[in-house]
């Protein structure tokens, strides 16, 4: 693996990025003259991506990072990237407001038969007496107000917390459940939101249930037959997180029986679009100009900080690590298996070459780890090759 190209001042030069999808100019405009957008995927050190699938791609050896302008990363082979020393970023919270607003809209559409009313108007557009016909027909589309109703929010991340706060401001009684809630999310949560310790309370007591959790083995089909049976009759379920969180077969039965009054999903599939009382939205949660701009800005900032400083923020396959801007002669990043004695071997290699380490941090995540070192003298090519020869080392990068 070649050494990173260095300029005389010590910074990176000629870094090439490739956009697998169109990326907002608000993000791309942040790039300095150190960067170049290339159409050649094989020569890029970084990829910027939205929805393009990377699972069948052959990843070039020089690829260092992938930044997803959005939250979901199902389109990226995370484990493969981790083992090849490629950091994958996402942009949590950048599209939270856009999704939140659509969730609130989904609740209102479920409470009031606005869609049915609009379709009636279109079907009767040639009726010259439609203004009078409306008064006779509108009772078929009567609904409910959401004020005073109970909303259960499962998952209090960036989006879930905003949904909970907005619903509370609209007069709903809001229950929030998240056993892994972060300190930041907790601080941002309205005091009116009741943080409960058992998700069963939400299932059993809430009129509306909105799911905001990532798709993992533990959450796949979490809204299943047994869970639906435990819910209140006439409950409304909203899914603006991931399609597979809901068991389609069980949901179809619950809708048919009336157990679930409405199912609002932002992920239409061949099953859900045919179900009774489904409001299917074509994945519009983050489809706003503002969300796309915010995601692009965050993705580019994460990419630049990693390529220029070796710092990792909002990665989904490597640990968070931030040492700021390097003020020493050199900075080296080592990505390796999370096994004993790796730190000793890395620091021992520098010591054997007479190179003093002025600062260092090591962080781990699952099977991989990341070590960032600031050095008082620049390492030689021989030193770098010795590091790469250590068993378990996945990638060595001279950041500066």
mmCIF file of C-alpha atoms in Angstrom:
data_model
loop_
_atom_site.group_PDB
_atom_site.id
_atom_site.type_symbol
_atom_site.label_atom_id
_atom_site.label_comp_id
_atom_site.label_asym_id
_atom_site.label_seq_id
_atom_site.Cartn_x
_atom_site.Cartn_y
_atom_site.Cartn_z
ATOM 1 C CA UNK A 1 0.000 0.000 0.000
ATOM 2 C CA UNK A 2 1.607 3.309 -1.061
ATOM 3 C CA UNK A 3 2.464 6.057 1.384
ATOM 4 C CA UNK A 4 0.087 9.005 1.310
ATOM 5 C CA UNK A 5 1.314 11.847 -0.903
ATOM 6 C CA UNK A 6 2.713 14.672 1.194
ATOM 7 C CA UNK A 7 3.225 18.329 0.334
ATOM 8 C CA UNK A 8 6.162 20.352 1.662
ATOM 9 C CA UNK A 9 4.129 21.898 4.464
ATOM 10 C CA UNK A 10 3.122 18.435 5.665
ATOM 11 C CA UNK A 11 -0.540 18.525 4.638
ATOM 12 C CA UNK A 12 -2.310 16.233 2.210
ATOM 13 C CA UNK A 13 -2.455 17.316 -1.395
ATOM 14 C CA UNK A 14 -4.349 16.182 -4.450
ATOM 15 C CA UNK A 15 -6.990 14.253 -2.528
ATOM 16 C CA UNK A 16 -9.615 12.896 -4.938
ATOM 17 C CA UNK A 17 -13.246 12.323 -4.050
ATOM 18 C CA UNK A 18 -15.941 10.556 -6.062
ATOM 19 C CA UNK A 19 -19.687 11.163 -5.735
ATOM 20 C CA UNK A 20 -21.681 7.952 -6.154
ATOM 21 C CA UNK A 21 -24.846 10.094 -6.094
ATOM 22 C CA UNK A 22 -25.466 13.785 -6.738
ATOM 23 C CA UNK A 23 -24.355 15.681 -3.618
ATOM 24 C CA UNK A 24 -25.633 19.122 -2.662
ATOM 25 C CA UNK A 25 -23.374 21.993 -3.665
ATOM 26 C CA UNK A 26 -23.635 23.297 -0.097
ATOM 27 C CA UNK A 27 -21.438 20.378 0.893
ATOM 28 C CA UNK A 28 -19.140 20.319 -2.111
ATOM 29 C CA UNK A 29 -18.532 24.063 -1.835
ATOM 30 C CA UNK A 30 -16.766 23.394 1.476
ATOM 31 C CA UNK A 31 -13.959 21.533 -0.280
ATOM 32 C CA UNK A 32 -10.689 23.426 -0.474
ATOM 33 C CA UNK A 33 -8.207 23.395 -3.335
ATOM 34 C CA UNK A 34 -6.630 20.333 -1.722
ATOM 35 C CA UNK A 35 -9.502 18.291 -3.133
ATOM 36 C CA UNK A 36 -10.618 17.264 -6.599
ATOM 37 C CA UNK A 37 -13.892 15.618 -7.629
ATOM 38 C CA UNK A 38 -13.154 12.725 -9.982
ATOM 39 C CA UNK A 39 -15.404 10.586 -12.157
ATOM 40 C CA UNK A 40 -13.000 7.657 -11.770
ATOM 41 C CA UNK A 41 -14.081 5.493 -8.820
ATOM 42 C CA UNK A 42 -10.766 3.622 -8.853
ATOM 43 C CA UNK A 43 -8.613 6.675 -8.162
ATOM 44 C CA UNK A 44 -10.686 8.207 -5.371
ATOM 45 C CA UNK A 45 -9.535 8.290 -1.743
ATOM 46 C CA UNK A 46 -13.037 9.129 -0.586
ATOM 47 C CA UNK A 47 -16.593 8.365 -1.677
ATOM 48 C CA UNK A 48 -19.611 10.576 -1.017
ATOM 49 C CA UNK A 49 -22.824 8.574 -1.297
ATOM 50 C CA UNK A 50 -26.536 8.794 -0.632
ATOM 51 C CA UNK A 51 -28.544 5.760 -1.792
ATOM 52 C CA UNK A 52 -26.244 4.013 -4.314
ATOM 53 C CA UNK A 53 -25.548 0.393 -3.376
ATOM 54 C CA UNK A 54 -21.891 -0.423 -2.759
ATOM 55 C CA UNK A 55 -22.312 -4.104 -1.908
ATOM 56 C CA UNK A 56 -21.255 -5.362 -5.332
ATOM 57 C CA UNK A 57 -18.508 -2.785 -5.847
ATOM 58 C CA UNK A 58 -14.846 -3.678 -5.936
ATOM 59 C CA UNK A 59 -13.314 -1.239 -3.477
ATOM 60 C CA UNK A 60 -10.001 0.247 -4.657
ATOM 61 C CA UNK A 61 -6.936 -0.152 -2.457
ATOM 62 C CA UNK A 62 -6.494 3.595 -2.075
ATOM 63 C CA UNK A 63 -10.051 4.187 -0.813
ATOM 64 C CA UNK A 64 -9.808 5.592 2.728
ATOM 65 C CA UNK A 65 -13.317 6.709 3.645
ATOM 66 C CA UNK A 66 -16.981 6.625 2.666
ATOM 67 C CA UNK A 67 -19.325 9.378 3.844
ATOM 68 C CA UNK A 68 -23.042 8.653 3.622
ATOM 69 C CA UNK A 69 -25.114 11.833 3.302
ATOM 70 C CA UNK A 70 -27.911 10.430 5.443
ATOM 71 C CA UNK A 71 -28.437 8.191 8.452
ATOM 72 C CA UNK A 72 -29.057 4.701 7.045
ATOM 73 C CA UNK A 73 -26.065 2.692 5.835
ATOM 74 C CA UNK A 74 -27.743 -0.496 4.560
ATOM 75 C CA UNK A 75 -26.304 0.240 1.117
ATOM 76 C CA UNK A 76 -22.700 0.041 2.350
ATOM 77 C CA UNK A 77 -20.730 -3.150 3.227
ATOM 78 C CA UNK A 78 -19.673 -2.051 6.706
ATOM 79 C CA UNK A 79 -17.744 -5.151 7.802
ATOM 80 C CA UNK A 80 -15.869 -5.364 4.514
ATOM 81 C CA UNK A 81 -14.911 -1.705 4.778
ATOM 82 C CA UNK A 82 -13.765 -2.145 8.381
ATOM 83 C CA UNK A 83 -11.496 -5.054 7.479
ATOM 84 C CA UNK A 84 -9.963 -3.047 4.643
ATOM 85 C CA UNK A 85 -9.333 -0.035 6.857
ATOM 86 C CA UNK A 86 -12.045 2.102 5.245
ATOM 87 C CA UNK A 87 -13.931 4.366 7.639
ATOM 88 C CA UNK A 88 -17.670 4.732 6.946
ATOM 89 C CA UNK A 89 -19.414 7.871 8.181
ATOM 90 C CA UNK A 90 -23.078 8.803 8.329
ATOM 91 C CA UNK A 91 -24.818 12.053 9.242
ATOM 92 C CA UNK A 92 -27.081 11.444 12.260
ATOM 93 C CA UNK A 93 -29.421 14.292 12.992
ATOM 94 C CA UNK A 94 -28.773 16.239 9.804
ATOM 95 C CA UNK A 95 -32.159 15.257 8.377
ATOM 96 C CA UNK A 96 -33.960 14.981 11.720
ATOM 97 C CA UNK A 97 -36.196 18.012 11.278
ATOM 98 C CA UNK A 98 -37.361 16.918 7.830
ATOM 99 C CA UNK A 99 -38.284 13.447 9.081
ATOM 100 C CA UNK A 100 -39.903 14.859 12.220
ATOM 101 C CA UNK A 101 -42.187 17.104 10.187
ATOM 102 C CA UNK A 102 -43.301 14.195 7.998
ATOM 103 C CA UNK A 103 -43.990 12.011 11.047
ATOM 104 C CA UNK A 104 -46.249 14.731 12.445
ATOM 105 C CA UNK A 105 -47.934 14.980 9.035
ATOM 106 C CA UNK A 106 -48.370 11.193 9.064
ATOM 107 C CA UNK A 107 -50.085 11.353 12.450
ATOM 108 C CA UNK A 108 -52.460 14.036 11.217
ATOM 109 C CA UNK A 109 -53.232 12.090 8.038
ATOM 110 C CA UNK A 110 -54.017 9.042 10.157
ATOM 111 C CA UNK A 111 -56.201 11.006 12.561
ATOM 112 C CA UNK A 112 -58.161 12.874 9.899
ATOM 113 C CA UNK A 113 -59.123 11.202 6.617
ATOM 114 C CA UNK A 114 -57.583 14.001 4.583
ATOM 115 C CA UNK A 115 -56.494 11.628 1.834
ATOM 116 C CA UNK A 116 -60.001 10.200 1.466
ATOM 117 C CA UNK A 117 -61.453 13.690 1.383
ATOM 118 C CA UNK A 118 -59.052 14.860 -1.309
ATOM 119 C CA UNK A 119 -59.808 11.794 -3.423
ATOM 120 C CA UNK A 120 -63.553 12.468 -3.042
ATOM 121 C CA UNK A 121 -63.058 16.026 -4.280
ATOM 122 C CA UNK A 122 -61.130 14.818 -7.317
ATOM 123 C CA UNK A 123 -63.773 12.178 -8.084
ATOM 124 C CA UNK A 124 -66.510 14.833 -7.921
ATOM 125 C CA UNK A 125 -64.689 17.633 -9.701
ATOM 126 C CA UNK A 126 -67.366 17.817 -12.424
ATOM 127 C CA UNK A 127 -70.195 18.234 -9.919
ATOM 128 C CA UNK A 128 -71.517 21.781 -10.389
ATOM 129 C CA UNK A 129 -73.108 21.592 -6.936
ATOM 130 C CA UNK A 130 -69.978 20.260 -5.204
ATOM 131 C CA UNK A 131 -70.130 22.959 -2.530
ATOM 132 C CA UNK A 132 -73.502 21.587 -1.410
ATOM 133 C CA UNK A 133 -72.531 17.944 -1.944
ATOM 134 C CA UNK A 134 -69.577 18.467 0.354
ATOM 135 C CA UNK A 135 -71.827 19.157 3.321
ATOM 136 C CA UNK A 136 -73.650 15.856 2.791
ATOM 137 C CA UNK A 137 -70.562 13.765 2.173
ATOM 138 C CA UNK A 138 -67.912 15.101 4.539
ATOM 139 C CA UNK A 139 -69.149 13.055 7.500
ATOM 140 C CA UNK A 140 -67.645 10.005 5.785
ATOM 141 C CA UNK A 141 -64.212 11.554 6.327
ATOM 142 C CA UNK A 142 -64.628 12.689 9.921
ATOM 143 C CA UNK A 143 -61.664 11.938 12.153
ATOM 144 C CA UNK A 144 -60.076 12.632 15.501
ATOM 145 C CA UNK A 145 -57.910 15.322 17.034
ATOM 146 C CA UNK A 146 -54.469 14.318 18.276
ATOM 147 C CA UNK A 147 -54.495 16.726 21.228
ATOM 148 C CA UNK A 148 -54.805 14.751 24.453
ATOM 149 C CA UNK A 149 -54.002 11.416 22.792
ATOM 150 C CA UNK A 150 -51.104 9.271 23.968
ATOM 151 C CA UNK A 151 -48.083 8.936 21.687
ATOM 152 C CA UNK A 152 -45.369 6.381 22.322
ATOM 153 C CA UNK A 153 -41.979 7.081 20.745
ATOM 154 C CA UNK A 154 -39.679 4.069 20.611
ATOM 155 C CA UNK A 155 -36.111 5.276 20.148
ATOM 156 C CA UNK A 156 -35.087 8.740 21.339
ATOM 157 C CA UNK A 157 -32.241 9.542 18.993
ATOM 158 C CA UNK A 158 -32.065 12.741 16.960
ATOM 159 C CA UNK A 159 -35.348 12.090 15.135
ATOM 160 C CA UNK A 160 -37.285 10.378 17.920
ATOM 161 C CA UNK A 161 -36.493 13.161 20.394
ATOM 162 C CA UNK A 162 -37.698 15.828 17.977
ATOM 163 C CA UNK A 163 -40.894 13.892 17.254
ATOM 164 C CA UNK A 164 -41.545 13.552 20.986
ATOM 165 C CA UNK A 165 -40.971 17.267 21.617
ATOM 166 C CA UNK A 166 -43.132 18.375 18.680
ATOM 167 C CA UNK A 167 -46.001 16.073 19.661
ATOM 168 C CA UNK A 168 -45.829 17.300 23.238
ATOM 169 C CA UNK A 169 -46.027 20.888 22.000
ATOM 170 C CA UNK A 170 -49.177 19.914 20.072
ATOM 171 C CA UNK A 171 -50.821 18.801 23.289
ATOM 172 C CA UNK A 172 -50.237 15.063 23.127
ATOM 173 C CA UNK A 173 -49.285 12.983 26.154
ATOM 174 C CA UNK A 174 -45.920 11.592 25.077
ATOM 175 C CA UNK A 175 -44.173 8.486 26.354
ATOM 176 C CA UNK A 176 -40.557 7.918 25.306
ATOM 177 C CA UNK A 177 -38.635 4.653 25.464
ATOM 178 C CA UNK A 178 -34.919 4.227 24.797
ATOM 179 C CA UNK A 179 -32.692 2.098 27.043
ATOM 180 C CA UNK A 180 -29.612 3.507 25.304
ATOM 181 C CA UNK A 181 -30.525 7.192 25.259
ATOM 182 C CA UNK A 182 -27.482 9.455 24.952
ATOM 183 C CA UNK A 183 -26.754 12.328 27.312
ATOM 184 C CA UNK A 184 -27.229 14.844 24.480
ATOM 185 C CA UNK A 185 -30.601 13.372 23.522
ATOM 186 C CA UNK A 186 -31.717 13.377 27.145
ATOM 187 C CA UNK A 187 -30.825 17.050 27.508
ATOM 188 C CA UNK A 188 -32.752 17.920 24.343
ATOM 189 C CA UNK A 189 -35.874 16.056 25.409
ATOM 190 C CA UNK A 190 -38.786 18.140 26.684
ATOM 191 C CA UNK A 191 -39.515 17.758 30.380
ATOM 192 C CA UNK A 192 -43.100 16.994 29.404
ATOM 193 C CA UNK A 193 -42.034 13.728 27.730
ATOM 194 C CA UNK A 194 -42.371 10.776 30.097
ATOM 195 C CA UNK A 195 -39.261 8.622 29.825
ATOM 196 C CA UNK A 196 -40.409 5.089 30.640
ATOM 197 C CA UNK A 197 -38.354 1.967 31.303
ATOM 198 C CA UNK A 198 -40.561 -0.671 29.664
ATOM 199 C CA UNK A 199 -41.595 -0.622 26.026
ATOM 200 C CA UNK A 200 -44.627 -2.741 27.004
ATOM 201 C CA UNK A 201 -46.135 0.380 28.563
ATOM 202 C CA UNK A 202 -46.135 2.031 25.139
ATOM 203 C CA UNK A 203 -47.626 -1.017 23.452
ATOM 204 C CA UNK A 204 -50.402 -1.323 26.004
ATOM 205 C CA UNK A 205 -51.358 2.306 26.649
ATOM 206 C CA UNK A 206 -50.629 4.477 23.615
ATOM 207 C CA UNK A 207 -53.038 5.576 20.881
ATOM 208 C CA UNK A 208 -50.190 6.310 18.477
ATOM 209 C CA UNK A 209 -46.851 4.511 18.300
ATOM 210 C CA UNK A 210 -43.899 5.850 16.289
ATOM 211 C CA UNK A 211 -40.796 3.691 15.837
ATOM 212 C CA UNK A 212 -37.347 5.299 15.516
ATOM 213 C CA UNK A 213 -34.738 2.574 16.001
ATOM 214 C CA UNK A 214 -31.993 1.253 13.686
ATOM 215 C CA UNK A 215 -32.497 -2.004 11.811
ATOM 216 C CA UNK A 216 -30.482 -4.763 13.473
ATOM 217 C CA UNK A 217 -30.982 -8.450 14.094
ATOM 218 C CA UNK A 218 -32.513 -7.566 17.465
ATOM 219 C CA UNK A 219 -35.016 -5.084 15.989
ATOM 220 C CA UNK A 220 -35.998 -6.876 12.767
ATOM 221 C CA UNK A 221 -39.779 -7.465 12.823
ATOM 222 C CA UNK A 222 -39.957 -6.031 16.344
ATOM 223 C CA UNK A 223 -43.548 -5.018 15.546
ATOM 224 C CA UNK A 224 -44.806 -8.588 15.259
ATOM 225 C CA UNK A 225 -47.983 -10.546 15.928
ATOM 226 C CA UNK A 226 -47.512 -10.766 19.691
ATOM 227 C CA UNK A 227 -46.617 -7.089 20.024
ATOM 228 C CA UNK A 228 -49.576 -6.008 17.909
ATOM 229 C CA UNK A 229 -51.912 -8.169 20.005
ATOM 230 C CA UNK A 230 -50.770 -6.325 23.141
ATOM 231 C CA UNK A 231 -51.646 -2.906 21.707
ATOM 232 C CA UNK A 232 -54.838 -0.943 22.285
ATOM 233 C CA UNK A 233 -57.654 -1.534 19.835
ATOM 234 C CA UNK A 234 -57.626 1.111 17.098
ATOM 235 C CA UNK A 235 -53.965 2.030 17.560
ATOM 236 C CA UNK A 236 -52.073 3.932 14.848
ATOM 237 C CA UNK A 237 -48.557 2.675 14.042
ATOM 238 C CA UNK A 238 -46.042 4.932 12.290
ATOM 239 C CA UNK A 239 -42.846 3.627 10.714
ATOM 240 C CA UNK A 240 -40.427 6.238 9.386
ATOM 241 C CA UNK A 241 -37.315 4.300 10.422
ATOM 242 C CA UNK A 242 -36.873 1.069 8.419
ATOM 243 C CA UNK A 243 -39.257 -1.190 6.499
ATOM 244 C CA UNK A 244 -38.217 -4.471 8.096
ATOM 245 C CA UNK A 245 -38.938 -3.305 11.631
ATOM 246 C CA UNK A 246 -42.554 -4.324 10.982
ATOM 247 C CA UNK A 247 -43.780 -7.855 10.227
ATOM 248 C CA UNK A 248 -45.911 -7.280 7.109
ATOM 249 C CA UNK A 249 -48.028 -10.405 7.518
ATOM 250 C CA UNK A 250 -48.875 -9.618 11.130
ATOM 251 C CA UNK A 251 -49.618 -5.996 10.273
ATOM 252 C CA UNK A 252 -51.971 -7.001 7.439
ATOM 253 C CA UNK A 253 -53.953 -9.179 9.857
ATOM 254 C CA UNK A 254 -54.090 -6.433 12.481
ATOM 255 C CA UNK A 255 -55.339 -3.905 9.921
ATOM 256 C CA UNK A 256 -57.950 -6.299 8.584
ATOM 257 C CA UNK A 257 -59.314 -7.019 12.050
ATOM 258 C CA UNK A 258 -59.301 -3.358 13.051
ATOM 259 C CA UNK A 259 -56.771 -3.888 15.850
ATOM 260 C CA UNK A 260 -54.633 -1.305 14.050
ATOM 261 C CA UNK A 261 -56.693 1.580 12.681
ATOM 262 C CA UNK A 262 -53.972 2.988 10.439
ATOM 263 C CA UNK A 263 -50.448 1.990 9.488
ATOM 264 C CA UNK A 264 -48.379 4.902 8.199
ATOM 265 C CA UNK A 265 -45.145 3.863 6.501
ATOM 266 C CA UNK A 266 -42.471 5.726 4.591
ATOM 267 C CA UNK A 267 -41.332 2.435 3.049
ATOM 268 C CA UNK A 268 -43.935 1.096 0.602
ATOM 269 C CA UNK A 269 -43.375 -2.472 -0.556
ATOM 270 C CA UNK A 270 -45.438 -4.977 -2.586
ATOM 271 C CA UNK A 271 -47.167 -6.098 0.610
ATOM 272 C CA UNK A 272 -47.872 -2.864 2.439
ATOM 273 C CA UNK A 273 -49.273 -0.932 -0.535
ATOM 274 C CA UNK A 274 -52.078 -3.511 -0.846
ATOM 275 C CA UNK A 275 -53.036 -3.541 2.817
ATOM 276 C CA UNK A 276 -56.281 -2.112 4.108
ATOM 277 C CA UNK A 277 -55.991 1.262 5.889
ATOM 278 C CA UNK A 278 -52.351 1.843 5.005
ATOM 279 C CA UNK A 279 -51.012 5.306 4.305
ATOM 280 C CA UNK A 280 -47.896 4.628 2.251
ATOM 281 C CA UNK A 281 -45.500 7.503 1.557
ATOM 282 C CA UNK A 282 -42.710 7.037 -1.037
ATOM 283 C CA UNK A 283 -39.723 7.400 1.321
ATOM 284 C CA UNK A 284 -39.985 11.167 1.610
ATOM 285 C CA UNK A 285 -38.738 11.508 5.198
ATOM 286 C CA UNK A 286 -35.498 13.273 4.339
ATOM 287 C CA UNK A 287 -36.539 14.435 0.872
ATOM 288 C CA UNK A 288 -36.310 18.148 1.519
ATOM 289 C CA UNK A 289 -33.809 20.607 0.140
ATOM 290 C CA UNK A 290 -32.784 21.523 3.673
ATOM 291 C CA UNK A 291 -32.162 17.915 4.734
ATOM 292 C CA UNK A 292 -30.120 17.141 1.643
ATOM 293 C CA UNK A 293 -28.047 20.284 2.167
ATOM 294 C CA UNK A 294 -27.504 19.555 5.873
ATOM 295 C CA UNK A 295 -26.495 15.938 5.198
ATOM 296 C CA UNK A 296 -24.068 16.958 2.453
ATOM 297 C CA UNK A 297 -22.429 19.572 4.667
ATOM 298 C CA UNK A 298 -21.967 17.126 7.550
ATOM 299 C CA UNK A 299 -20.695 14.341 5.273
ATOM 300 C CA UNK A 300 -18.091 16.583 3.652
ATOM 301 C CA UNK A 301 -16.955 17.977 7.004
ATOM 302 C CA UNK A 302 -16.513 14.456 8.406
ATOM 303 C CA UNK A 303 -14.590 13.388 5.311
ATOM 304 C CA UNK A 304 -12.271 16.407 5.378
ATOM 305 C CA UNK A 305 -11.519 16.101 9.100
ATOM 306 C CA UNK A 306 -10.613 12.449 8.656
ATOM 307 C CA UNK A 307 -8.480 12.883 5.562
ATOM 308 C CA UNK A 308 -6.687 15.981 6.869
ATOM 309 C CA UNK A 309 -6.414 15.187 10.594
ATOM 310 C CA UNK A 310 -7.213 11.501 11.020
ATOM 311 C CA UNK A 311 -10.139 12.345 13.324
ATOM 312 C CA UNK A 312 -13.191 10.070 13.280
ATOM 313 C CA UNK A 313 -16.644 11.441 14.113
ATOM 314 C CA UNK A 314 -19.982 9.725 13.419
ATOM 315 C CA UNK A 315 -18.455 6.553 12.006
ATOM 316 C CA UNK A 316 -20.599 3.422 11.906
ATOM 317 C CA UNK A 317 -17.733 0.919 11.673
ATOM 318 C CA UNK A 318 -14.824 2.558 13.553
ATOM 319 C CA UNK A 319 -14.642 4.202 16.994
ATOM 320 C CA UNK A 320 -14.881 7.929 17.605
ATOM 321 C CA UNK A 321 -11.411 9.466 17.896
ATOM 322 C CA UNK A 322 -10.496 13.165 17.927
ATOM 323 C CA UNK A 323 -7.024 14.614 18.514
ATOM 324 C CA UNK A 324 -7.709 17.944 16.876
ATOM 325 C CA UNK A 325 -5.130 19.396 14.476
ATOM 326 C CA UNK A 326 -1.625 17.955 14.648
ATOM 327 C CA UNK A 327 0.984 20.495 15.825
ATOM 328 C CA UNK A 328 3.882 18.050 15.801
ATOM 329 C CA UNK A 329 6.137 16.921 12.958
ATOM 330 C CA UNK A 330 3.943 14.002 11.947
ATOM 331 C CA UNK A 331 0.717 12.120 12.643
ATOM 332 C CA UNK A 332 0.217 8.435 11.836
ATOM 333 C CA UNK A 333 -3.031 6.460 11.941
ATOM 334 C CA UNK A 334 -2.998 2.700 12.491
ATOM 335 C CA UNK A 335 -6.144 0.618 11.979
ATOM 336 C CA UNK A 336 -5.915 -2.861 13.416
ATOM 337 C CA UNK A 337 -7.698 -5.831 14.897
ATOM 338 C CA UNK A 338 -8.895 -5.311 18.447
ATOM 339 C CA UNK A 339 -6.542 -7.838 20.063
ATOM 340 C CA UNK A 340 -4.003 -7.726 22.929
ATOM 341 C CA UNK A 341 -0.462 -6.338 22.512
ATOM 342 C CA UNK A 342 -1.191 -4.270 19.405
ATOM 343 C CA UNK A 343 -0.340 -0.992 21.160
ATOM 344 C CA UNK A 344 2.905 -2.432 22.448
ATOM 345 C CA UNK A 345 3.943 -3.568 18.991
ATOM 346 C CA UNK A 346 3.061 -0.242 17.396
ATOM 347 C CA UNK A 347 4.829 1.915 19.985
ATOM 348 C CA UNK A 348 7.750 -0.517 20.069
ATOM 349 C CA UNK A 349 8.229 -0.119 16.336
ATOM 350 C CA UNK A 350 8.578 3.652 16.692
ATOM 351 C CA UNK A 351 10.880 3.270 19.708
ATOM 352 C CA UNK A 352 13.138 0.907 17.779
ATOM 353 C CA UNK A 353 13.517 3.567 15.110
ATOM 354 C CA UNK A 354 14.309 6.278 17.648
ATOM 355 C CA UNK A 355 11.013 8.127 17.072
ATOM 356 C CA UNK A 356 9.409 9.728 20.121
ATOM 357 C CA UNK A 357 5.613 9.730 20.475
ATOM 358 C CA UNK A 358 4.366 13.069 21.818
ATOM 359 C CA UNK A 359 0.678 12.150 21.995
ATOM 360 C CA UNK A 360 -1.408 9.069 21.306
ATOM 361 C CA UNK A 361 -4.953 7.753 21.583
ATOM 362 C CA UNK A 362 -6.371 4.291 21.053
ATOM 363 C CA UNK A 363 -10.044 3.474 20.678
ATOM 364 C CA UNK A 364 -11.797 0.212 19.871
ATOM 365 C CA UNK A 365 -15.129 -0.807 18.416
ATOM 366 C CA UNK A 366 -16.169 -4.454 18.214
ATOM 367 C CA UNK A 367 -13.471 -6.334 16.286
ATOM 368 C CA UNK A 368 -11.440 -3.324 15.126
ATOM 369 C CA UNK A 369 -9.429 -0.581 16.791
ATOM 370 C CA UNK A 370 -7.897 2.738 15.822
ATOM 371 C CA UNK A 371 -4.631 4.208 17.080
ATOM 372 C CA UNK A 372 -3.641 7.787 16.308
ATOM 373 C CA UNK A 373 -0.122 8.944 17.120
ATOM 374 C CA UNK A 374 1.592 12.349 16.974
ATOM 375 C CA UNK A 375 5.343 12.070 16.468
ATOM 376 C CA UNK A 376 8.235 14.454 17.141
ATOM 377 C CA UNK A 377 9.961 13.369 13.928
ATOM 378 C CA UNK A 378 8.517 12.121 10.650
ATOM 379 C CA UNK A 379 8.661 8.339 10.165
ATOM 380 C CA UNK A 380 10.666 6.804 7.369
ATOM 381 C CA UNK A 381 9.182 4.528 4.742
ATOM 382 C CA UNK A 382 10.964 1.646 6.477
ATOM 383 C CA UNK A 383 9.148 2.427 9.752
ATOM 384 C CA UNK A 384 5.788 2.503 8.042
ATOM 385 C CA UNK A 385 6.439 -0.800 6.318
ATOM 386 C CA UNK A 386 7.403 -2.373 9.648
ATOM 387 C CA UNK A 387 4.066 -1.241 11.075
ATOM 388 C CA UNK A 388 2.200 -2.699 8.120
ATOM 389 C CA UNK A 389 3.992 -6.011 8.632
ATOM 390 C CA UNK A 390 2.553 -6.448 12.138
ATOM 391 C CA UNK A 391 -0.008 -9.239 12.172
ATOM 392 C CA UNK A 392 -3.479 -7.781 12.626
ATOM 393 C CA UNK A 393 -2.683 -4.340 11.208
ATOM 394 C CA UNK A 394 -5.306 -3.463 8.589
ATOM 395 C CA UNK A 395 -4.002 -0.122 7.337
ATOM 396 C CA UNK A 396 -1.322 2.418 8.181
ATOM 397 C CA UNK A 397 -1.772 5.996 7.003
ATOM 398 C CA UNK A 398 0.594 8.925 7.275
ATOM 399 C CA UNK A 399 -1.875 11.729 7.926
ATOM 400 C CA UNK A 400 0.838 14.382 8.198
#
